[in-house]
Coordinates of C-alpha atoms in Angstrom, one line a residue:
X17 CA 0.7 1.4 31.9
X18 CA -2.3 1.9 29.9
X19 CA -4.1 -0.3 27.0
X20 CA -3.4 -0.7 23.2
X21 CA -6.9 1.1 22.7
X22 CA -6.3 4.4 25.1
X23 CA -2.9 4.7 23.5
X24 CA -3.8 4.6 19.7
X25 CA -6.5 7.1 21.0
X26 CA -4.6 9.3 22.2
X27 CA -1.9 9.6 19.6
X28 CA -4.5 9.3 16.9
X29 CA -6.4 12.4 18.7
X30 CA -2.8 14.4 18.5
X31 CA -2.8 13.8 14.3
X32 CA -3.7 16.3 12.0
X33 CA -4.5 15.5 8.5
X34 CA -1.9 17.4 6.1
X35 CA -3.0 19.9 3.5
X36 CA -2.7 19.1 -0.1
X37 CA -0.8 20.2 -2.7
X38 CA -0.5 19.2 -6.8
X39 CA 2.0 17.3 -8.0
X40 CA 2.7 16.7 -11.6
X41 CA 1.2 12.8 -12.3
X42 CA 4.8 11.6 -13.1
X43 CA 5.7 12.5 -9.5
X44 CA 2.5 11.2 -7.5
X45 CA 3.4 7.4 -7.8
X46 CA 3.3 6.0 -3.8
X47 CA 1.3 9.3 -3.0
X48 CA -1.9 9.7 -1.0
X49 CA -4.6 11.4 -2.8
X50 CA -5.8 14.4 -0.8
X51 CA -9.4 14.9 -3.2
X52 CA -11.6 12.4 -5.1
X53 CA -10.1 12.5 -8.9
X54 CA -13.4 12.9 -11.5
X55 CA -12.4 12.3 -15.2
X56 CA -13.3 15.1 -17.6
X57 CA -13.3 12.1 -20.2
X58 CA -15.0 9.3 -21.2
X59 CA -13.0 6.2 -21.6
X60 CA -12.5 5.2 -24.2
X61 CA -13.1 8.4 -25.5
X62 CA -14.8 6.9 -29.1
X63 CA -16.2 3.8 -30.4
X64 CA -13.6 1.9 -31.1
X65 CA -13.1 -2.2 -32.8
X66 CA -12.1 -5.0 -30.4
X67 CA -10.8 -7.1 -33.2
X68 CA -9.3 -6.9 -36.4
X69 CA -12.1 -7.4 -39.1
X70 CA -14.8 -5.7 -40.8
X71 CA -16.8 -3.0 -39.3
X72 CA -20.7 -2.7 -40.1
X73 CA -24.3 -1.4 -39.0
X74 CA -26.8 -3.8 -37.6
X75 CA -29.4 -1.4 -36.4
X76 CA -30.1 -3.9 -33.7
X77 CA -30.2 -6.9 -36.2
X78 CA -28.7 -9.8 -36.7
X79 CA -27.4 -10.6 -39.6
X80 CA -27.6 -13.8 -41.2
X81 CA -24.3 -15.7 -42.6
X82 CA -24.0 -15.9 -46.1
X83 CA -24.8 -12.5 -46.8
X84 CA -22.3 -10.5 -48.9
X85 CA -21.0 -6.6 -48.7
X86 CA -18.8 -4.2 -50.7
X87 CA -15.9 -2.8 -48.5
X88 CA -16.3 0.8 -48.7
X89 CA -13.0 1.7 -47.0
X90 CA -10.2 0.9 -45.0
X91 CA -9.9 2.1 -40.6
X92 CA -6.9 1.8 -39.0
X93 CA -5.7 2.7 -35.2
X94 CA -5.3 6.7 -35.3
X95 CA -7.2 7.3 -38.3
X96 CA -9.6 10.2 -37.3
X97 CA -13.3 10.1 -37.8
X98 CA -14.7 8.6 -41.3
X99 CA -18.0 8.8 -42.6
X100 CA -19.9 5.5 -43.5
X101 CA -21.4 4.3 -46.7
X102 CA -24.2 1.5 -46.7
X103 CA -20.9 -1.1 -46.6
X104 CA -18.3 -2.4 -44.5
X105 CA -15.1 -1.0 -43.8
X106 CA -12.1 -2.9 -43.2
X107 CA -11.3 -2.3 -39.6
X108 CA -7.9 -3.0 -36.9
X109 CA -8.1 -3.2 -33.3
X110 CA -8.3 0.0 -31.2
X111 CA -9.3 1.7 -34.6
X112 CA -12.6 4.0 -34.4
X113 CA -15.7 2.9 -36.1
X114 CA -16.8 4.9 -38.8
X115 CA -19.6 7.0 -38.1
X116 CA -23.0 4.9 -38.1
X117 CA -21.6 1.2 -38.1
X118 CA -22.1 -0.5 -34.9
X119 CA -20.4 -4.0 -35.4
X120 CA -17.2 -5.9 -35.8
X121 CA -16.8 -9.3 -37.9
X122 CA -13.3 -10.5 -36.7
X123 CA -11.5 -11.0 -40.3
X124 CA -11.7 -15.0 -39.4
X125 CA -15.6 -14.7 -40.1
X126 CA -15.2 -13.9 -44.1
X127 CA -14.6 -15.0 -47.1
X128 CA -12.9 -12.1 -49.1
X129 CA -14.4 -12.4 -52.4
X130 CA -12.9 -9.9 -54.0
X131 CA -9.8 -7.6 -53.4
X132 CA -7.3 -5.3 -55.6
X133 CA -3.6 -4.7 -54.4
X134 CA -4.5 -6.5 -51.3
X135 CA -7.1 -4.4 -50.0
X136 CA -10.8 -6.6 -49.9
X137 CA -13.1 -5.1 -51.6
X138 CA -16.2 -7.5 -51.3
X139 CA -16.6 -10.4 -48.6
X140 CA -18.8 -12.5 -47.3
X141 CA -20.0 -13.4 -43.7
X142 CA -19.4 -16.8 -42.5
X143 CA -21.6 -16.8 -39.8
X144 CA -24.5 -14.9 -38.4
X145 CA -23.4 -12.0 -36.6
X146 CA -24.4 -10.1 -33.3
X147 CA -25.4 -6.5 -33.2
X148 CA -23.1 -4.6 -31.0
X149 CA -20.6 -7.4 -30.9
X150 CA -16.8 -6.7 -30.7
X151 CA -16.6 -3.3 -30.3
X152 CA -15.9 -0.8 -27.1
X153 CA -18.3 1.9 -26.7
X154 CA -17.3 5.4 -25.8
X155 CA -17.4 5.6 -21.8
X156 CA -17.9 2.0 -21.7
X157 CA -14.8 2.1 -18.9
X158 CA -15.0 5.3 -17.5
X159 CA -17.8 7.7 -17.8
X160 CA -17.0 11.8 -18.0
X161 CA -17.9 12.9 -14.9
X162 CA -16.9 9.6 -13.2
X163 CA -15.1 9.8 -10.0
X164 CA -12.3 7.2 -10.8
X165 CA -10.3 7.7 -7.2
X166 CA -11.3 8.4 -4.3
X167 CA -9.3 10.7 -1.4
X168 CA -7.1 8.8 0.8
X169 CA -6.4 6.4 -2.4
X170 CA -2.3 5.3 -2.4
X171 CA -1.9 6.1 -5.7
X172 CA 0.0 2.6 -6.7
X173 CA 1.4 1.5 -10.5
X174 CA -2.7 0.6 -11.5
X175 CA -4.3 3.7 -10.0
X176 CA -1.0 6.0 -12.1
X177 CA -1.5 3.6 -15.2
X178 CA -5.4 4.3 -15.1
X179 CA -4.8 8.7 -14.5
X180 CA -2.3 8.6 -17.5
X181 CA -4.9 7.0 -20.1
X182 CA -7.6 9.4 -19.1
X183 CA -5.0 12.4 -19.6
X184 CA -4.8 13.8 -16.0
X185 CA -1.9 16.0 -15.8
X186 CA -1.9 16.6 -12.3
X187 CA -3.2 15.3 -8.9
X188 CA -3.7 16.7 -5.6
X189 CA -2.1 14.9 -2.8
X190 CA -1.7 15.3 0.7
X191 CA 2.2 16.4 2.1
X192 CA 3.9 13.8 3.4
X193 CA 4.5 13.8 6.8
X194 CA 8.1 14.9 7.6
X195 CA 9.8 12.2 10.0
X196 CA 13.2 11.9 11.5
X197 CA 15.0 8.9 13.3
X198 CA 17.1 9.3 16.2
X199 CA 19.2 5.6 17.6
X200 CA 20.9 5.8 21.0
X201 CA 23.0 4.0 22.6
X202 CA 26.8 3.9 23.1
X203 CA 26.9 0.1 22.2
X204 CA 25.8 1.5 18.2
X205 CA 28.2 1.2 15.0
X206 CA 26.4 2.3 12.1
X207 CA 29.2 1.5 9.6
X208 CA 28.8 -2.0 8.8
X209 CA 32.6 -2.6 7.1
X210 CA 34.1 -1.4 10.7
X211 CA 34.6 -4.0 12.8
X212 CA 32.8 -4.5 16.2
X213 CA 34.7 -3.6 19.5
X214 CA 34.0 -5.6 23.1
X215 CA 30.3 -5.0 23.5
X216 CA 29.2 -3.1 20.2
X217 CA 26.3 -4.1 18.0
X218 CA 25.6 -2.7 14.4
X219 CA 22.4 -0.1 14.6
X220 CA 19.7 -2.2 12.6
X221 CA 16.6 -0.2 13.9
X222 CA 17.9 2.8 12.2
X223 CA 18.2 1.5 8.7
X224 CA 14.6 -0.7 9.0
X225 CA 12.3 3.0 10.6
X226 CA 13.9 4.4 7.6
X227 CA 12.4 2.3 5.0
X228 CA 9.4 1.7 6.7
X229 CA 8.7 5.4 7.3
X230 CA 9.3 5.9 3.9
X231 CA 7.4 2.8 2.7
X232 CA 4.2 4.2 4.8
X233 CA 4.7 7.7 2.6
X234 CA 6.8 9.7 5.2
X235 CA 9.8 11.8 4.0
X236 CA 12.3 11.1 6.6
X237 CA 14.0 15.1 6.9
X238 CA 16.9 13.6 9.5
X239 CA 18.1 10.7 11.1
X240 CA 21.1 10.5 13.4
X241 CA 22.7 8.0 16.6
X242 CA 23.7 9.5 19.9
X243 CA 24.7 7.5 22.3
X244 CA 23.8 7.4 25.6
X245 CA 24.5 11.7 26.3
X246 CA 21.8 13.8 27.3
X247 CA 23.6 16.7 25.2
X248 CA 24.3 14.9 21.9
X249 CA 20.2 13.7 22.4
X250 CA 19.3 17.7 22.7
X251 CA 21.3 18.5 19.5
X252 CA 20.2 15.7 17.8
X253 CA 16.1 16.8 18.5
X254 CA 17.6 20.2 17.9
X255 CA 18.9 19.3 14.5
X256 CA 15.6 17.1 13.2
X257 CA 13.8 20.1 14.4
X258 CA 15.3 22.7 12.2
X259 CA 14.9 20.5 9.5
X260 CA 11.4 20.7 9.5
X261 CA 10.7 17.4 11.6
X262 CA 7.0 17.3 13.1
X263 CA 7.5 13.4 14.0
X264 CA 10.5 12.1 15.8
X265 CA 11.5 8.8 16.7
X266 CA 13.5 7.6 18.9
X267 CA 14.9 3.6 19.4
X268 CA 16.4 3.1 23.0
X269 CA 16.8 4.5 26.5
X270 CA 13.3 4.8 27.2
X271 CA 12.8 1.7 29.9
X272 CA 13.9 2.4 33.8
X273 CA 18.1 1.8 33.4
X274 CA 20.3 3.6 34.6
X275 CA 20.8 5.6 31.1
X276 CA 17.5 5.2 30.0
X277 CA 17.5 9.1 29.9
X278 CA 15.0 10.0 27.0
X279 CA 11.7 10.7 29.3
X280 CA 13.0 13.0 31.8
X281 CA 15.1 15.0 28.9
X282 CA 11.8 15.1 27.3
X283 CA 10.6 16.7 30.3
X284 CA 12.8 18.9 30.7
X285 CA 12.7 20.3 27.7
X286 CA 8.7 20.9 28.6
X287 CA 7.3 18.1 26.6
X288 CA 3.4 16.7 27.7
X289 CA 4.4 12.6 28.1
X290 CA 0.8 11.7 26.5
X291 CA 1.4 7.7 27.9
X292 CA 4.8 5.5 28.7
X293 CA 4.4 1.7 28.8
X294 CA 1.4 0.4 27.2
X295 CA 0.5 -3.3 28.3
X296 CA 2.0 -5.0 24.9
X297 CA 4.4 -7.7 23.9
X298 CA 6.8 -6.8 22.5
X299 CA 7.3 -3.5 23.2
X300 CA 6.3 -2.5 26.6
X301 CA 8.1 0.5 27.3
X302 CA 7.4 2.7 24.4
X303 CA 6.7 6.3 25.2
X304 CA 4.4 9.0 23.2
X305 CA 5.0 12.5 23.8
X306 CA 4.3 16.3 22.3
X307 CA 7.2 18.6 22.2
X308 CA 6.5 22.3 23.0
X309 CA 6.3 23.2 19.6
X310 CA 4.0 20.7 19.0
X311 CA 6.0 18.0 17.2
X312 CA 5.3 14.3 18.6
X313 CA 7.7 12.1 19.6
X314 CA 7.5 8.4 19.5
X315 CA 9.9 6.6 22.1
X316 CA 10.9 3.1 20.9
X317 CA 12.7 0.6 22.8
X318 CA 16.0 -0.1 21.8
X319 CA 15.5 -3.8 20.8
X320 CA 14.7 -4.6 17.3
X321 CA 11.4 -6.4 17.0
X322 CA 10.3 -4.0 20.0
X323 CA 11.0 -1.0 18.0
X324 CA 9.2 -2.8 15.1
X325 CA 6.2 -3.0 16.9
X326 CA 6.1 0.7 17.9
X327 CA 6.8 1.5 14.3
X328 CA 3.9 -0.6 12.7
X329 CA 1.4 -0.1 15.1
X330 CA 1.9 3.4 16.9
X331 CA 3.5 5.1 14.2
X332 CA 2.0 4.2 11.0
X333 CA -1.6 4.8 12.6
X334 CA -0.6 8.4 13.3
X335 CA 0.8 8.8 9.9
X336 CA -2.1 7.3 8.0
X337 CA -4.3 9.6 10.1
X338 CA -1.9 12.4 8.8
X339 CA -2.4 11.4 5.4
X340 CA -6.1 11.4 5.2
X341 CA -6.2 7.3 5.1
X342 CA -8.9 5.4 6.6
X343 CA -8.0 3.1 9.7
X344 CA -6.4 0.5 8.7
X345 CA -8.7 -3.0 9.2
X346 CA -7.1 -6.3 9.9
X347 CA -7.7 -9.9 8.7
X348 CA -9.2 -12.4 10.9
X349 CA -7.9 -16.3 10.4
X350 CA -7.8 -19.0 12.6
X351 CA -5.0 -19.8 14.3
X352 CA -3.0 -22.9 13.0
X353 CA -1.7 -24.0 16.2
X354 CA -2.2 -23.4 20.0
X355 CA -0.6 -20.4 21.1
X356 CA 0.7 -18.8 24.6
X357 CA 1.1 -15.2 25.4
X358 CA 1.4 -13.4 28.2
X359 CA -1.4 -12.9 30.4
X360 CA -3.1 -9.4 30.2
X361 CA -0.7 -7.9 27.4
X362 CA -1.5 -7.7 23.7
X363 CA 0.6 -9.9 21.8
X364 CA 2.4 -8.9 18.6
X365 CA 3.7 -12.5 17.1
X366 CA 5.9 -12.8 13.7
X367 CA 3.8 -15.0 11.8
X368 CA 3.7 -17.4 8.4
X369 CA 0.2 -17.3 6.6
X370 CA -0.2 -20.6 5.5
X371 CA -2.5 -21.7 2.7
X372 CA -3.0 -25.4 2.8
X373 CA -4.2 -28.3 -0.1
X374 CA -8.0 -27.5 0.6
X375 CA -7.1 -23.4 -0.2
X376 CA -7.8 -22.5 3.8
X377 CA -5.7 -20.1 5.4
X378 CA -4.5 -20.0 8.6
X379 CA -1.7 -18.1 10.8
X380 CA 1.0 -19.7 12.5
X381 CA 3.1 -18.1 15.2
X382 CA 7.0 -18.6 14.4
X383 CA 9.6 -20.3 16.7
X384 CA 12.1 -17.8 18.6
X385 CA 9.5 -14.5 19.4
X386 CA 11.8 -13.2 21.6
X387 CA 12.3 -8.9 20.7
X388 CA 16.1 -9.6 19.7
X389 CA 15.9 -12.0 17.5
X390 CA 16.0 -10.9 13.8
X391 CA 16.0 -14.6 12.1
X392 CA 12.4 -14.6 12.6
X393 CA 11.8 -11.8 11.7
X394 CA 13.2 -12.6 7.7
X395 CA 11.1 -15.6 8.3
X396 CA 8.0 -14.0 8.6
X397 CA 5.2 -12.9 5.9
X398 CA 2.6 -11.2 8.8
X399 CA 2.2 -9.6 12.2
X400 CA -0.3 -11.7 14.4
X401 CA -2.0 -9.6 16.8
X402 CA -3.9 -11.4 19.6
X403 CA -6.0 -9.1 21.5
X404 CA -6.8 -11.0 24.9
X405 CA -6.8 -11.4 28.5
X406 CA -5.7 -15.1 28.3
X407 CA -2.6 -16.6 28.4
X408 CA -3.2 -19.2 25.7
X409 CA -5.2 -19.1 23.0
X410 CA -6.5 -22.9 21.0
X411 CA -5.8 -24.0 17.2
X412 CA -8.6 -22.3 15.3
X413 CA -9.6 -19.4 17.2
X414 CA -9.5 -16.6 15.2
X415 CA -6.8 -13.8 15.7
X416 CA -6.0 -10.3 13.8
X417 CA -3.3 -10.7 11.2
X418 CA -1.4 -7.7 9.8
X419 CA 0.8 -7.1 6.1
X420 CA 4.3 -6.3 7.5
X421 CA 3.6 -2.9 6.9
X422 CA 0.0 -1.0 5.7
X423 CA 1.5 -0.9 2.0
X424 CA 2.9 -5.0 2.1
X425 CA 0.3 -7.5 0.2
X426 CA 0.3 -10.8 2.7
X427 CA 2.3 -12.9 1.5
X428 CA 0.8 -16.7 1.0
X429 CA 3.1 -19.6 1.3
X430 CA 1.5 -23.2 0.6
X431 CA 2.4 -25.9 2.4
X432 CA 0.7 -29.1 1.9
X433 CA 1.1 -29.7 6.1
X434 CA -0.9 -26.5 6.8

């Protein structure tokens, strides 16, 4: 059994980051930029009014209220460049400025004094005015030249909205990594309208890898359930194989049972067992191996919150380290109550972040941790993660807390006894 540290060593040493490839921007949404994104524009691309009003130049003046100007012309949004005069020009928001005006008088600032078929054609200010004010200058957002994103960037609904205004076509991203998710057991019924025989359970690991793989950018290529048959396991790993699978996971049959068969068929099939049982709670048993191809193989343990464990914090390391991401950091708050763990193991808890009257946070371990229980897990809005030697750990120490998975914002719950 080794430590949390030597084992996300060693699997993170066995990742290699994925080459890149462009994707057309209206298919990169969720995907991880492989190169720094540098806009060939300047946003916004002209100077351009803030405001509805009247658009005029101030040199660097202010102008005194009271004064009165002839309205030379009229600027609306998509009108193309104009020309200025020695007046004002009506102006609309987002429109751009006439060449050589520098401000905007929002239109509640005048007195039209005089206007023909509704256009103004003379005004005056009703207050002094600002040079400069209430209007965007060219680049004022983004600069040409600017690097806007940088490599290992999830490319989320803001980063997509901001690469569509600049009028990037394209983005290079890294390949997702290419997953597949193997359950065994005999005991598993993946049909959930069929009902349940004398010791059968429905297979919930498979359905919750899936979406989490898929949520941490994978692209799951196969997923099947064996049960407990060395030869349906070998066709199964066949079959993700072939389908272009260079990380397999596995939920079950990888403790010491009688058909906990997954490490020596592993071995037999001349995969390197990089480490088996890691000194965690939940979770003990899980298994890390490369195949003699080179794929990697994650064994999870069959129980639920065990194999969510192995996904969040075996897997998705690996595959951020595939994708080019930086290691993930955590959070430190203080605990909210004391807490027990077992001695010597690290300690992944289901947790509530809890944000109380005086806007302090603090993590609190849910009731019912056992790796079975599933209640809990719905309950939860974190992992906790305490790192430590001790078996109990006091209210207010500070401990690691963790989004469900890398992609999940923490959710905050207030509660006024927090």
């Amino acid at each position: 059994m080794i430590s949390y540290p030597q084992a996300l060593q060693q699997l993170l040493a066995s990742a290699v980051v994925l080459p890149g490839e462009a994707v057309p921007l209206d298919q990169a949404n969720g995907r991880v930029l492989a190169a720094d994104v540098i806009s060939e524009r300047a946003l916004p691309a002209f100077d351009n009014a803030a405001m509805d009003g009247f658009a005029l130049a101030a040199h660097g003046q202010e102008i005194s209220a009271g004064s009165t100007w002839a309205v030379d012309g009229w600027q609306a949004a998509g009108d193309p460049a104009s020309a200025a005069g020695q007046g004002t020009w009506e102006i609309m928001t987002g429109a751009r400025l006439p060449d050589g005006l520098d401000t905007v008088v929002p239109v509640e600032q005048v007195q039209v004094l005089e206007a023909s078929n509704g256009r103004p054609l003379r005004i005056r200010l009703g207050q002094a005015i600002k040079p400069g004010q209430h209007v965007r200058l060219r680049g004022q957002d983004v600069a040409a030249g600017e690097t806007v994103l940088s490599a290992g960037r999830t490319l989320d609904l803001n980063a997509m909205t901001l690469l569509q205004a600049l009028g990037i076509a394209s983005v290079q991203v890294r390949q997702r990594p290419a997953v597949a998710v193997i359950s065994t057991g005999k005991e598993l019924v993946d049909d959930t309208r069929q009902a349940l025989g004398s010791g059968q359970i429905r297979d919930s690991n498979r359905p919750y890898l899936l979406g989490r793989m898929q949520a941490a950018g994978a692209e799951v290529v196969h997923q099947d359930m064996v049960g407990d048959d060395n030869a349906a396991f070998e066709r199964a790993v066949d079959a993700a194989l072939a389908a272009g699978a260079r990380v397999l996971v596995s939920t079950g049959a990888v403790s010491q049972g009688r058909y906990d068969f997954i490490p020596a068929a592993l071995r037999a099939r001349g995969a390197q067992v990089l480490f088996h049982k890691v000194a965690i709670r939940p979770g003990k048993p899980l298994l890390f191996a490369r195949l003699a191809g080179g794929a990697l193989f994650f064994g999870l343990p069959g129980n639920p919150v065990s194999a969510a464990v192995g996904q969040r914090f075996f897997v998705e390391p690996l595959l951020r380290r595939q994708l080019g991401m930086a290691d993930e950091q955590p959070l430190w708050l203080p605990l909210h109550s004391e807490m027990r763990k077992p001695a010597g193991l690290r300690m992944h808890a289901r947790a509530r972040i809890l944000l109380d009257a005086r806007g302090q946070l603090s993590a609190q371990v849910l009731p019912g941790q056992e790796s079975f229980r599933l209640k809990t897990t719905a309950q939860a809005n974190a992992w906790l993660v305490a790192d430590d030697q001790r078996d109990q750990l006091a209210a207010g120490e500070r401990v690691q807390v963790y989004g469900w998975g890398h992609r999940d914002p923490l959710q905050l719950i207030t509660q006024e006894s927090a």
